[in-house]
Amino acid sequence: MSRTPKSDVPAMIRVEKLIARHEPGAPAPLAIPAELMLARYAKLQAAIVSDVLREHGLLEQAFPGTLAALRGDRTVAGIAYTVKSSPNTRITGEMTIRGKMLDGLAANDFVVWDTSGDTHGTMWGGVMTATVVAKGVRGAIVDGGIRDVAQILAKNFPVYYRYKSPSGSLGRCQITHYQIPVRIGEVFVRPGDLIVADLDGAVCVPRELAMDVLVRAEEILGNEERIFGWVEEGRSIAEITDKGGYF
């Protein structure tokens, strides 16, 4: 007869809710097909999505401004696929876990890579880009280094990164986990959350709020189009604010 493993957390410490948040199960189904939802998010701006998240009291959903867009000429939206690595001189085993991580990627995924503050190696390059583009991956956020920039640009693949370097990852860092919750800056990202990114940067939308945030963001986009129209008509600031507009 199987037995439930005994927790190694003392019984006097209540961690059930913490475990549920930090060790979630499979992501819940989205309200509409992922392709349709992501296509609608791709018509929005990261700033508008961030404003809606603020309406929900979520002020820490924007990725750090230290992450630069290698190519941010369009809005890209995808499903968070998380990777965790850390500085490490060990080489054995890296290619095995890297291969398994890549095998798990699917169309519409958006890689979110937590490097544990690495400042030397590069976790992303040309071969990685070619591999994920063939799988239909939407983009990547790498809180660390990238290289082979010309090859990435040639694939028209959106990448957000902290620095560039010719130094590869082997002997400098190792992947330790993938598809676990990660934190980049103040942003807590779970596998299956939605990522929306453009030239302003990237935001994380909690999966359970994805539909509500989408509908409200589309409403705000329509509002802003009306405000721009009033400005072009030469309406005064008072007239615009009286109509509910803002600046």
Short mmCIF file of C-alpha atoms in Angstrom, two decimals:
data_model
loop_
_atom_site.label_atom_id
_atom_site.label_comp_id
_atom_site.label_asym_id
_atom_site.label_seq_id
_atom_site.Cartn_x
_atom_site.Cartn_y
_atom_site.Cartn_z
CA MET A 1 0.00 0.00 0.00
CA SER A 2 1.40 3.39 -1.00
CA ARG A 3 1.92 6.03 1.64
CA THR A 4 1.89 9.80 1.27
CA PRO A 5 5.45 11.09 1.78
CA LYS A 6 5.88 12.87 5.07
CA SER A 7 6.55 16.59 4.69
CA ASP A 8 9.94 17.79 5.87
CA VAL A 9 8.33 21.03 7.11
CA PRO A 10 7.63 21.03 10.88
CA ALA A 11 3.95 20.47 11.65
CA MET A 12 3.71 23.77 13.51
CA ILE A 13 4.47 25.68 10.30
CA ARG A 14 1.51 25.99 7.93
CA VAL A 15 2.74 26.01 4.34
CA GLU A 16 -0.17 24.58 2.36
CA LYS A 17 -1.09 27.88 0.67
CA LEU A 18 2.56 28.72 0.05
CA ILE A 19 3.15 25.36 -1.59
CA ALA A 20 0.04 25.81 -3.75
CA ARG A 21 1.46 29.11 -5.01
CA HIS A 22 5.09 28.08 -5.40
CA GLU A 23 4.53 24.52 -6.57
CA PRO A 24 1.37 24.75 -8.71
CA GLY A 25 -0.10 21.91 -10.70
CA ALA A 26 -1.00 22.00 -14.38
CA PRO A 27 -2.25 25.41 -15.58
CA ALA A 28 -6.03 25.80 -15.70
CA PRO A 29 -7.68 25.98 -19.14
CA LEU A 30 -8.00 29.43 -20.70
CA ALA A 31 -11.47 30.88 -21.28
CA ILE A 32 -10.94 30.88 -25.06
CA PRO A 33 -8.45 29.05 -27.31
CA ALA A 34 -4.87 30.18 -26.72
CA GLU A 35 -4.32 31.16 -30.37
CA LEU A 36 -7.32 33.51 -30.29
CA MET A 37 -6.42 35.00 -26.92
CA LEU A 38 -2.81 35.64 -27.93
CA ALA A 39 -3.88 37.18 -31.24
CA ARG A 40 -6.08 39.65 -29.36
CA TYR A 41 -3.33 40.46 -26.85
CA ALA A 42 -0.95 41.08 -29.77
CA LYS A 43 -3.16 44.01 -30.86
CA LEU A 44 -2.61 45.73 -27.51
CA GLN A 45 0.30 47.52 -25.85
CA ALA A 46 2.20 46.29 -22.82
CA ALA A 47 1.53 49.65 -21.13
CA ILE A 48 -2.24 49.24 -21.41
CA VAL A 49 -2.04 45.70 -20.05
CA SER A 50 0.07 47.00 -17.16
CA ASP A 51 -2.57 49.66 -16.42
CA VAL A 52 -5.27 47.00 -16.22
CA LEU A 53 -3.14 44.92 -13.87
CA ARG A 54 -2.85 48.03 -11.70
CA GLU A 55 -6.65 48.16 -11.56
CA HIS A 56 -6.46 44.67 -10.07
CA GLY A 57 -4.03 45.93 -7.43
CA LEU A 58 -1.08 44.23 -9.12
CA LEU A 59 1.78 46.73 -9.27
CA GLU A 60 4.70 44.33 -9.73
CA GLN A 61 3.90 42.63 -13.03
CA ALA A 62 6.29 44.56 -15.30
CA PHE A 63 9.70 43.01 -15.88
CA PRO A 64 12.72 45.12 -14.88
CA GLY A 65 13.59 48.05 -17.10
CA THR A 66 17.15 46.73 -17.18
CA LEU A 67 15.95 44.18 -19.75
CA ALA A 68 16.38 45.51 -23.28
CA ALA A 69 14.39 44.54 -26.36
CA LEU A 70 16.62 43.17 -29.09
CA ARG A 71 13.69 43.68 -31.45
CA GLY A 72 10.54 45.29 -30.10
CA ASP A 73 8.89 46.64 -33.23
CA ARG A 74 5.65 44.73 -32.57
CA THR A 75 3.64 43.41 -29.66
CA VAL A 76 4.23 39.73 -28.99
CA ALA A 77 2.20 37.57 -26.62
CA GLY A 78 2.76 34.02 -25.47
CA ILE A 79 2.40 31.44 -22.72
CA ALA A 80 5.14 31.50 -20.08
CA TYR A 81 7.57 28.57 -20.24
CA THR A 82 10.01 29.05 -17.40
CA VAL A 83 13.67 28.11 -17.10
CA LYS A 84 15.93 28.39 -14.05
CA SER A 85 19.73 28.35 -14.20
CA SER A 86 22.56 29.45 -11.95
CA PRO A 87 26.28 30.18 -12.21
CA ASN A 88 28.15 26.88 -12.10
CA THR A 89 31.48 25.62 -13.39
CA ARG A 90 30.15 22.07 -13.77
CA ILE A 91 29.65 20.87 -17.35
CA THR A 92 28.41 17.28 -16.98
CA GLY A 93 24.65 17.00 -17.38
CA GLU A 94 24.06 20.44 -18.90
CA MET A 95 23.36 19.21 -22.43
CA THR A 96 20.97 16.55 -21.11
CA ILE A 97 18.75 18.91 -19.17
CA ARG A 98 19.00 21.55 -21.91
CA GLY A 99 17.74 19.01 -24.44
CA LYS A 100 14.83 18.00 -22.21
CA MET A 101 13.93 21.65 -21.65
CA LEU A 102 13.89 22.32 -25.39
CA ASP A 103 11.86 19.17 -26.07
CA GLY A 104 9.17 20.47 -23.72
CA LEU A 105 8.65 23.71 -25.62
CA ALA A 106 5.57 24.03 -27.83
CA ALA A 107 3.92 26.50 -30.18
CA ASN A 108 2.78 29.75 -28.51
CA ASP A 109 5.23 29.40 -25.60
CA PHE A 110 7.22 32.41 -24.39
CA VAL A 111 10.48 31.50 -22.65
CA VAL A 112 11.07 33.25 -19.32
CA TRP A 113 14.62 32.54 -18.09
CA ASP A 114 15.74 33.27 -14.53
CA THR A 115 19.56 33.08 -14.43
CA SER A 116 19.92 33.63 -10.67
CA GLY A 117 21.73 36.91 -11.34
CA ASP A 118 24.38 35.47 -13.66
CA THR A 119 26.68 38.13 -15.11
CA HIS A 120 29.18 36.12 -17.17
CA GLY A 121 27.68 33.43 -19.37
CA THR A 122 25.15 33.69 -22.19
CA MET A 123 22.07 31.54 -21.96
CA TRP A 124 20.67 32.35 -25.41
CA GLY A 125 22.16 32.32 -28.90
CA GLY A 126 21.66 31.54 -32.55
CA VAL A 127 21.15 27.76 -32.38
CA MET A 128 18.69 28.11 -29.51
CA THR A 129 16.78 30.70 -31.53
CA ALA A 130 16.60 28.55 -34.66
CA THR A 131 15.38 25.61 -32.56
CA VAL A 132 12.53 27.45 -30.86
CA VAL A 133 11.45 29.33 -33.98
CA ALA A 134 10.93 25.95 -35.67
CA LYS A 135 8.67 24.99 -32.75
CA GLY A 136 6.53 28.14 -32.99
CA VAL A 137 7.76 29.76 -29.79
CA ARG A 138 6.70 33.42 -29.58
CA GLY A 139 9.66 35.06 -27.79
CA ALA A 140 12.10 34.92 -24.90
CA ILE A 141 12.91 36.95 -21.81
CA VAL A 142 16.41 36.17 -20.59
CA ASP A 143 17.45 37.87 -17.35
CA GLY A 144 21.05 37.41 -18.36
CA GLY A 145 23.26 37.26 -21.42
CA ILE A 146 22.72 36.55 -25.11
CA ARG A 147 25.09 36.15 -28.04
CA ASP A 148 24.95 35.42 -31.81
CA VAL A 149 22.91 38.59 -32.14
CA ALA A 150 23.06 38.69 -35.94
CA GLN A 151 21.63 35.16 -36.10
CA ILE A 152 18.82 36.05 -33.70
CA LEU A 153 17.96 39.17 -35.69
CA ALA A 154 17.95 37.17 -38.92
CA LYS A 155 15.19 34.99 -37.46
CA ASN A 156 13.10 38.06 -36.49
CA PHE A 157 12.73 36.53 -33.04
CA PRO A 158 11.81 38.82 -30.11
CA VAL A 159 14.30 38.56 -27.24
CA TYR A 160 14.55 40.65 -24.08
CA TYR A 161 17.94 40.44 -22.39
CA ARG A 162 20.19 42.04 -19.75
CA TYR A 163 23.55 42.01 -21.55
CA LYS A 164 25.43 40.76 -24.59
CA SER A 165 28.64 38.74 -24.47
CA PRO A 166 30.54 36.33 -26.71
CA SER A 167 31.00 33.97 -23.72
CA GLY A 168 28.94 30.78 -23.90
CA SER A 169 27.22 29.03 -21.01
CA LEU A 170 29.22 25.79 -20.70
CA GLY A 171 31.55 25.98 -17.72
CA ARG A 172 29.89 29.18 -16.53
CA CYS A 173 26.30 28.27 -15.70
CA GLN A 174 23.88 25.33 -15.67
CA ILE A 175 20.15 24.86 -16.06
CA THR A 176 18.77 23.52 -12.79
CA HIS A 177 15.00 23.45 -13.40
CA TYR A 178 12.37 24.27 -15.97
CA GLN A 179 8.61 24.78 -15.80
CA ILE A 180 8.70 25.92 -12.19
CA PRO A 181 7.69 29.34 -10.80
CA VAL A 182 10.50 31.87 -11.14
CA ARG A 183 11.04 35.45 -10.07
CA ILE A 184 12.67 38.09 -12.25
CA GLY A 185 12.96 41.40 -10.46
CA GLU A 186 9.67 41.72 -8.60
CA VAL A 187 7.73 39.64 -11.14
CA PHE A 188 6.61 36.20 -10.01
CA VAL A 189 6.02 34.04 -13.09
CA ARG A 190 4.31 30.66 -13.14
CA PRO A 191 4.29 28.27 -16.07
CA GLY A 192 1.16 29.04 -18.08
CA ASP A 193 0.90 32.73 -17.20
CA LEU A 194 0.62 35.10 -20.16
CA ILE A 195 3.50 37.33 -21.28
CA VAL A 196 2.89 40.49 -23.31
CA ALA A 197 5.90 42.42 -24.62
CA ASP A 198 6.66 45.32 -26.94
CA LEU A 199 9.15 48.18 -27.27
CA ASP A 200 8.21 49.46 -23.77
CA GLY A 201 9.09 46.15 -22.12
CA ALA A 202 7.22 43.07 -20.93
CA VAL A 203 4.48 42.28 -18.43
CA CYS A 204 3.19 39.05 -16.89
CA VAL A 205 -0.56 38.44 -16.72
CA PRO A 206 -1.63 35.84 -14.13
CA ARG A 207 -3.37 33.08 -16.05
CA GLU A 208 -6.54 33.23 -13.94
CA LEU A 209 -6.96 36.91 -14.88
CA ALA A 210 -6.09 36.55 -18.56
CA MET A 211 -9.60 36.95 -19.95
CA ASP A 212 -10.68 39.75 -17.62
CA VAL A 213 -7.48 41.69 -18.30
CA LEU A 214 -7.86 41.19 -22.06
CA VAL A 215 -11.44 42.51 -22.21
CA ARG A 216 -10.64 45.54 -20.05
CA ALA A 217 -7.44 46.31 -22.02
CA GLU A 218 -9.41 46.25 -25.27
CA GLU A 219 -11.86 48.69 -23.71
CA ILE A 220 -9.03 51.03 -22.69
CA LEU A 221 -7.53 50.83 -26.19
CA GLY A 222 -10.85 52.06 -27.58
CA ASN A 223 -10.96 54.84 -24.97
CA GLU A 224 -7.48 56.02 -25.90
CA GLU A 225 -8.37 56.08 -29.59
CA ARG A 226 -11.23 58.44 -28.72
CA ILE A 227 -8.92 60.63 -26.61
CA PHE A 228 -6.43 60.92 -29.48
CA GLY A 229 -9.33 61.90 -31.72
CA TRP A 230 -10.37 64.68 -29.36
CA VAL A 231 -6.79 65.95 -29.22
CA GLU A 232 -6.58 66.02 -33.02
CA GLU A 233 -9.88 67.93 -33.14
CA GLY A 234 -8.31 70.60 -30.95
CA ARG A 235 -10.49 70.02 -27.90
CA SER A 236 -9.30 71.75 -24.74
CA ILE A 237 -7.86 69.87 -21.78
CA ALA A 238 -10.97 70.78 -19.78
CA GLU A 239 -13.26 69.40 -22.49
CA ILE A 240 -11.33 66.17 -22.69
CA THR A 241 -11.23 65.64 -18.93
CA ASP A 242 -14.95 66.47 -18.70
CA LYS A 243 -15.55 63.59 -21.11
CA GLY A 244 -13.56 61.28 -18.85
CA GLY A 245 -10.35 61.53 -20.81
CA TYR A 246 -6.86 61.64 -19.33
CA PHE A 247 -3.28 62.51 -20.24
#
